[in-house]
């Protein structure tokens, strides 16, 4: 698969020139190592600045192709949930450079694995270390960004933040028994100390005339770690416990806390089933999550359980808004469009029709839910996305709206032909409403292929094409 790279000539910071580029390049970075991707951070200006966004662009293009080619929407949405849960901002240069490795080795590799291992994989990856500033955290200057988001977003959740009720750890219900109900700021501050010394090999000076290598790999620096005793979630941490032991112990405590299971399951069921998950479903999934917390395939077991929950609810009771990539994929597949992504122009429209993949600035990730995703800010762009695909505005390919139709079909015949591919069943009321809105009776003949494509695009702009029930898949995550 090829993707165009185009930018004008320019200059590096040192005044040296780099040439203009306009060529189709293969998606060659999708399986690149961290050390290969490190050069895209811009360190030492090893490549022209416009080239440095290439890793992010390739990941975004590959995600759209996956959405089109995937046999399981459930699997892709499950992966998408974890991508948004461990949200990083890929338009920040140091983060975006490593996105291909993050997408493959953190998100996709762990989405059906074990949550505790998932936590550690995210915590030790340069994307997260750069994004939440733990890269520079050291004894005497601990950065609390990662620790706070670990508690508030990745594990226990905001509902478990009890600092407005309790000022001291002893006051938190259950703390004296070693089972605090939630967390307070003291826990965050102490956890930040536990993660000091978790950093990236990026050439930083470490004293004594020495510098870290320039590989982009994770490294633990004992000399940067705060080795003194700590108390986190009512648990005593012994001083000088050993390399990375403090941070790993925090991850253990957070992953196994009951509030984490409840927080995650509420988010997950809302994403996979419907916008208003029942407490019964949440508790059911929570029990499975906890019972299998030591299983290497904990999240695969959970996926099957959530799929079982979803299968008990009629489709009309679990409608979810299609994300922009899914929306594009649904139309492309419905009309058998020979999709060509090589010019890349469609990606800008995909990004404007909803939060861009890895494009949410703050760490809580993009919001979920019908009202937000179908807000006025996005709805028009979503309709333009469908219409542009239908009419080939971005060079993505042309398709035949007259397939399986007699010569010179009527508008009614044309629209009726595409109702089932688009909506899964005949929707004559939509076709009738569309023909009326265009001042037509439906019996007029249509022979202009451009007009036909435009009309089918209009049909796909119907509100009911914006949502769908995610079909449960009990084998998700098991494919090679």
XYZ file of C-alpha atoms in Angstrom:
480
model
C 0.000 0.000 0.000
C 1.284 3.460 -0.960
C 0.667 6.884 0.570
C 1.729 10.147 -1.034
C 4.342 12.290 0.690
C 4.376 15.867 -0.551
C 6.102 18.954 0.836
C 8.088 21.944 -0.500
C 11.814 22.511 -0.180
C 12.984 24.103 3.055
C 15.811 24.513 5.508
C 16.931 22.746 8.650
C 17.587 24.831 11.769
C 21.298 24.903 10.916
C 20.530 26.487 7.557
C 21.113 23.411 5.424
C 18.641 22.863 2.608
C 16.373 19.894 2.078
C 14.635 19.236 -1.266
C 10.969 19.237 -2.172
C 9.285 15.825 -2.182
C 6.288 14.559 -4.135
C 6.184 10.785 -4.332
C 4.186 7.716 -3.369
C 5.849 5.818 -0.547
C 4.988 2.433 0.963
C 3.665 2.189 4.507
C 7.071 1.045 5.669
C 6.978 2.206 9.300
C 4.022 0.185 10.588
C 6.275 -2.556 11.974
C 9.320 -0.401 12.634
C 11.358 -0.763 15.825
C 11.578 1.960 18.451
C 15.177 2.697 17.475
C 14.145 3.170 13.823
C 11.300 5.460 14.820
C 13.477 7.521 17.178
C 14.856 9.559 14.288
C 11.326 10.856 13.617
C 11.374 12.736 16.951
C 13.581 15.318 15.228
C 16.489 14.705 17.574
C 19.679 15.865 15.804
C 17.521 16.810 12.765
C 18.151 13.571 10.928
C 15.291 14.210 8.484
C 13.249 17.147 7.104
C 10.585 18.421 9.558
C 7.634 17.620 7.237
C 8.795 13.999 7.099
C 8.527 13.605 10.861
C 4.753 13.235 10.835
C 5.034 10.155 8.631
C 4.692 7.569 11.472
C 1.400 9.107 12.630
C 0.030 9.389 9.110
C 0.846 5.769 8.366
C -0.895 4.569 11.526
C -3.989 6.620 10.706
C -4.078 5.363 7.119
C -3.612 1.769 8.259
C -6.447 2.156 10.768
C -8.816 3.277 8.015
C -7.775 0.330 5.856
C -8.303 -2.002 8.831
C -11.786 -0.594 9.310
C -12.582 -1.350 5.666
C -11.008 -4.796 5.526
C -11.793 -6.122 9.000
C -14.170 -9.078 9.250
C -15.040 -8.113 12.828
C -16.266 -4.664 13.785
C -16.440 -5.905 17.392
C -12.718 -6.629 17.406
C -11.763 -3.276 15.882
C -14.018 -1.378 18.287
C -12.628 -3.339 21.237
C -9.116 -2.336 20.180
C -10.389 1.221 19.663
C -11.722 1.303 23.214
C -8.314 0.519 24.685
C -6.623 2.937 22.282
C -8.855 5.716 23.624
C -8.589 4.505 27.226
C -4.792 4.784 27.148
C -5.062 7.935 25.073
C -1.894 9.681 23.878
C -1.669 12.773 21.679
C 0.060 11.769 18.470
C 0.386 15.282 17.059
C 3.024 15.994 19.704
C 6.251 15.198 17.864
C 7.934 12.995 20.452
C 4.740 10.969 20.866
C 3.782 10.726 17.202
C 7.198 9.413 16.216
C 6.612 6.167 18.125
C 2.932 5.598 17.278
C 3.431 2.573 14.979
C 5.206 0.684 17.759
C 2.664 1.841 20.361
C -0.259 0.758 18.165
C 1.199 -2.711 17.521
C 3.116 -3.592 20.662
C 1.019 -1.872 23.324
C -2.556 -1.504 22.080
C -3.141 -4.399 19.675
C -0.813 -6.834 21.419
C -2.465 -6.337 24.819
C -6.105 -5.582 23.964
C -7.013 -9.257 24.458
C -4.323 -10.019 27.031
C -3.940 -9.204 30.724
C -4.848 -5.761 32.047
C -1.984 -5.570 34.551
C 0.503 -6.361 31.790
C -1.267 -3.813 29.596
C -0.700 -1.169 32.271
C 3.018 -1.847 32.446
C 3.392 -1.954 28.660
C 1.808 1.502 28.447
C 3.756 2.912 31.406
C 7.134 1.919 29.960
C 6.539 3.001 26.364
C 8.105 6.239 25.037
C 4.678 7.455 23.826
C 3.317 7.532 27.381
C 6.601 8.568 28.973
C 6.824 11.623 26.709
C 3.112 12.423 26.683
C 2.639 12.533 30.466
C 6.145 13.836 31.180
C 7.365 10.918 33.276
C 10.482 10.870 31.087
C 11.934 13.732 33.114
C 10.703 12.600 36.559
C 13.467 12.076 39.075
C 14.100 12.105 42.816
C 13.582 15.562 44.280
C 11.597 16.629 41.203
C 8.932 13.984 40.734
C 6.434 14.787 37.979
C 2.937 13.755 39.059
C 1.255 13.842 35.633
C 1.473 10.140 34.927
C 0.651 9.089 38.481
C -2.488 11.239 38.527
C -3.771 9.958 35.204
C -2.951 6.386 36.238
C -5.341 6.726 39.188
C -7.937 9.037 37.667
C -8.215 7.663 34.125
C -6.411 4.379 33.596
C -7.494 2.547 36.755
C -9.596 3.616 39.775
C -11.422 6.486 38.068
C -12.648 9.904 39.156
C -15.444 8.461 41.271
C -12.789 6.929 43.541
C -11.055 10.293 44.126
C -11.890 11.095 47.756
C -9.658 14.069 48.487
C -12.676 16.359 48.878
C -13.840 14.141 51.747
C -10.653 13.007 53.461
C -7.392 14.861 54.044
C -5.342 11.988 55.509
C -4.920 8.424 54.281
C -6.066 6.979 57.642
C -9.453 8.645 57.205
C -10.258 6.882 53.924
C -12.792 4.084 54.571
C -11.049 0.716 54.656
C -7.542 2.203 54.774
C -6.711 0.886 58.245
C -7.563 -2.592 57.014
C -5.322 -2.114 53.996
C -8.291 -1.843 51.610
C -8.971 1.865 50.993
C -12.211 2.589 49.148
C -10.486 5.171 46.949
C -7.491 7.457 46.652
C -6.464 10.966 47.721
C -3.767 13.402 46.627
C -1.273 11.851 49.028
C -1.495 8.629 47.024
C -0.821 10.494 43.800
C 2.195 12.358 45.203
C 3.701 9.182 46.626
C 3.034 7.237 43.419
C 4.831 9.932 41.429
C 7.896 9.222 43.567
C 7.520 5.513 42.822
C 7.862 6.150 39.078
C 10.963 8.354 39.257
C 13.768 7.039 37.075
C 11.413 5.534 34.459
C 12.664 7.338 31.379
C 13.745 7.138 27.718
C 17.148 6.737 26.093
C 17.146 10.022 24.196
C 20.651 11.386 24.711
C 19.875 13.262 27.935
C 22.887 14.040 30.118
C 22.893 12.066 33.373
C 25.875 13.658 35.084
C 29.544 12.858 35.320
C 30.012 13.712 31.679
C 27.766 10.816 30.660
C 24.668 10.837 28.487
C 21.987 8.295 27.696
C 22.162 6.524 24.331
C 19.895 7.772 21.546
C 17.631 4.784 20.914
C 14.197 5.850 22.177
C 14.042 2.697 24.320
C 12.738 2.611 27.887
C 15.382 2.639 30.601
C 15.256 2.626 34.381
C 17.828 4.937 35.981
C 18.540 3.971 39.552
C 20.349 7.280 40.095
C 17.114 9.153 39.303
C 14.878 7.041 41.525
C 13.545 8.162 44.894
C 14.380 5.133 47.016
C 12.939 6.307 50.328
C 9.897 4.714 51.946
C 6.432 5.462 50.597
C 2.812 4.774 51.469
C 0.342 4.312 48.607
C -3.247 3.098 48.903
C -2.620 2.351 52.584
C 0.275 0.050 51.656
C 3.774 0.544 53.043
C 6.643 0.566 50.546
C 10.005 -0.380 52.010
C 12.997 1.815 51.114
C 15.511 0.536 48.550
C 13.221 -2.288 47.484
C 14.985 -2.904 44.155
C 14.942 -1.716 40.503
C 11.455 -0.694 39.342
C 9.855 -2.497 42.300
C 8.124 0.655 43.591
C 6.468 1.490 40.282
C 5.455 -2.104 39.595
C 3.907 -2.361 43.043
C 1.802 0.733 42.309
C 0.614 -0.889 39.083
C -0.256 -4.047 41.034
C -2.305 -2.108 43.569
C -4.132 -0.056 40.949
C -4.891 -2.981 38.643
C -6.361 -5.095 41.451
C -8.394 -2.365 43.171
C -12.184 -3.003 43.036
C -12.788 0.570 41.867
C -10.702 -0.144 38.771
C -12.926 -3.016 37.711
C -16.071 -0.932 38.144
C -14.631 2.116 36.371
C -13.377 0.090 33.412
C -16.519 -1.999 33.015
C -18.817 1.025 33.003
C -16.713 2.633 30.253
C -16.324 -0.586 28.286
C -19.989 -1.594 28.233
C -21.004 1.939 27.307
C -18.616 1.752 24.348
C -19.483 -1.759 23.175
C -23.199 -2.095 23.954
C -25.101 1.137 24.588
C -24.792 4.643 25.980
C -26.671 3.810 29.194
C -25.232 0.565 30.567
C -27.244 -1.141 33.287
C -25.666 -1.670 36.690
C -26.438 -5.374 36.360
C -24.320 -5.651 33.207
C -21.526 -3.631 34.797
C -21.439 -5.889 37.856
C -21.529 -9.017 35.700
C -18.540 -7.875 33.638
C -16.786 -6.648 36.771
C -16.965 -10.115 38.318
C -15.410 -11.694 35.201
C -12.658 -9.048 35.109
C -11.772 -9.697 38.756
C -12.072 -13.495 38.623
C -9.613 -13.663 35.719
C -7.240 -10.892 36.799
C -4.287 -13.325 36.821
C -5.124 -14.932 33.474
C -2.862 -14.089 30.527
C -5.987 -13.808 28.331
C -8.106 -11.943 30.884
C -9.376 -9.392 28.364
C -10.166 -12.046 25.756
C -12.359 -13.842 28.306
C -13.922 -10.497 29.151
C -14.599 -9.752 25.478
C -16.528 -13.000 25.114
C -18.530 -12.219 28.237
C -19.412 -8.715 27.082
C -20.344 -10.153 23.685
C -22.700 -12.557 25.475
C -24.264 -9.633 27.348
C -24.698 -7.747 24.080
C -26.351 -10.717 22.385
C -29.194 -10.640 24.935
C -30.244 -7.135 23.875
C -32.190 -6.404 20.661
C -30.310 -4.367 18.047
C -32.501 -1.319 18.550
C -31.443 -1.276 22.201
C -27.716 -1.115 21.486
C -27.289 1.420 18.731
C -23.925 3.199 18.797
C -22.699 6.079 16.659
C -20.324 4.981 13.946
C -16.892 6.531 14.373
C -15.757 8.426 11.227
C -13.508 5.598 10.025
C -16.271 3.062 10.579
C -18.750 5.365 8.833
C -16.466 5.597 5.802
C -15.822 1.851 5.851
C -19.543 1.040 6.046
C -20.265 3.112 2.937
C -17.225 1.851 1.023
C -18.179 -1.764 1.666
C -21.884 -1.239 0.998
C -21.312 0.127 -2.528
C -18.230 -2.015 -3.286
C -16.110 1.070 -3.857
C -12.572 0.129 -5.044
C -10.983 2.268 -2.359
C -7.658 3.972 -3.062
C -6.033 5.767 -0.136
C -2.774 6.638 -1.897
C -3.386 10.379 -2.300
C -4.256 10.626 1.390
C -6.591 13.570 0.873
C -9.501 11.817 2.550
C -7.688 11.697 5.890
C -8.307 15.391 6.544
C -12.037 14.862 6.097
C -12.008 11.823 8.375
C -10.289 13.927 11.033
C -12.859 16.732 10.748
C -15.818 14.318 11.041
C -14.872 13.362 14.600
C -11.868 13.196 16.902
C -8.832 12.217 14.849
C -7.129 8.941 15.693
C -4.502 9.881 18.301
C -5.698 13.467 17.946
C -7.287 14.123 21.353
C -5.122 16.573 23.282
C -6.088 15.729 26.869
C -5.407 12.302 28.410
C -9.024 11.331 29.182
C -9.479 10.475 25.508
C -12.385 11.480 23.274
C -15.896 11.383 24.771
C -18.294 8.608 23.860
C -22.038 8.852 23.269
C -24.583 9.741 20.630
C -25.186 13.390 21.455
C -21.516 14.309 21.445
C -20.532 12.353 18.318
C -23.533 13.627 16.358
C -23.161 17.228 17.495
C -23.587 20.049 14.983
C -19.801 20.441 14.849
C -19.392 16.947 13.424
C -22.659 16.080 11.690
C -22.121 18.215 8.602
C -18.584 16.898 8.200
C -19.843 13.324 8.553
C -22.319 13.919 5.722
C -19.570 15.469 3.605
C -17.440 12.387 4.249
C -20.104 10.095 2.794
C -20.905 12.397 -0.105
C -17.245 12.874 -0.956
C -16.667 9.124 -1.065
C -19.739 8.635 -3.203
C -18.707 11.337 -5.689
C -14.934 10.744 -5.520
C -13.985 14.203 -4.263
C -10.598 13.008 -2.979
C -9.554 10.511 -5.650
C -10.529 7.525 -3.523
C -12.106 5.587 -6.402
C -15.179 5.409 -8.611
C -17.981 2.864 -8.313
C -20.944 1.769 -10.408
C -24.322 2.819 -8.966
C -26.100 1.043 -11.855
C -24.847 -2.458 -11.038
C -27.639 -5.067 -11.081
C -30.081 -2.521 -12.530
C -31.759 -2.452 -15.954
C -30.646 0.230 -18.449
C -32.099 3.654 -17.716
C -33.540 2.853 -14.262
C -35.944 5.154 -12.462
C -34.852 7.065 -9.386
C -37.030 4.742 -7.312
C -35.334 1.683 -8.783
C -31.892 3.185 -8.212
C -32.509 4.030 -4.576
C -34.358 0.788 -3.866
C -31.328 -1.118 -5.233
C -29.072 0.399 -2.542
C -31.395 0.329 0.477
C -30.441 -3.151 1.672
C -26.663 -2.809 1.106
C -26.695 0.450 3.081
C -29.196 -0.321 5.829
C -29.373 -4.096 5.957
C -33.011 -4.163 4.943
C -35.409 -2.353 2.577
C -36.064 1.241 3.611
C -38.594 2.537 1.043
C -39.659 5.370 3.339
C -36.145 6.826 3.145
C -36.031 6.623 -0.650
C -39.467 8.207 -0.931
C -38.505 11.046 1.409
C -35.333 11.652 -0.605
C -37.056 11.760 -3.992
C -39.691 14.145 -2.599
C -36.991 16.410 -1.156
C -35.457 16.647 -4.650
C -38.782 17.538 -6.278
C -39.045 14.147 -7.969
C -41.813 11.579 -8.220
C -39.369 8.701 -8.375
C -40.523 7.548 -11.810
C -38.122 9.791 -13.728
C -35.251 8.028 -15.483
C -31.660 8.519 -14.377
C -28.811 7.892 -16.794
C -26.091 10.269 -15.585
C -23.684 8.244 -13.437
C -22.605 11.337 -11.485
C -26.212 12.145 -10.607
C -26.782 8.531 -9.579
C -23.747 8.554 -7.292
C -24.892 11.826 -5.753
C -28.369 10.424 -5.019
C -27.056 7.241 -3.397
C -24.719 9.402 -1.328
C -27.711 11.453 -0.182
C -29.488 8.234 0.788
C -26.524 7.205 2.939
C -26.675 10.585 4.690
C -29.922 9.440 6.348
C -29.721 9.568 10.163
C -30.104 5.794 10.494
C -26.842 5.248 8.592
C -24.993 7.131 11.333
C -25.534 4.370 13.900
C -25.419 0.600 14.166
C -25.398 -2.165 16.736
C -21.940 -3.686 17.102
C -22.362 -7.345 16.189
C -21.015 -9.545 19.034
C -17.995 -11.612 18.024
C -17.074 -14.539 20.275
C -13.819 -15.268 18.435
C -12.436 -11.705 18.523
C -8.749 -11.589 19.302
C -8.126 -15.196 18.277
C -7.244 -14.527 14.637
C -3.634 -14.805 13.551
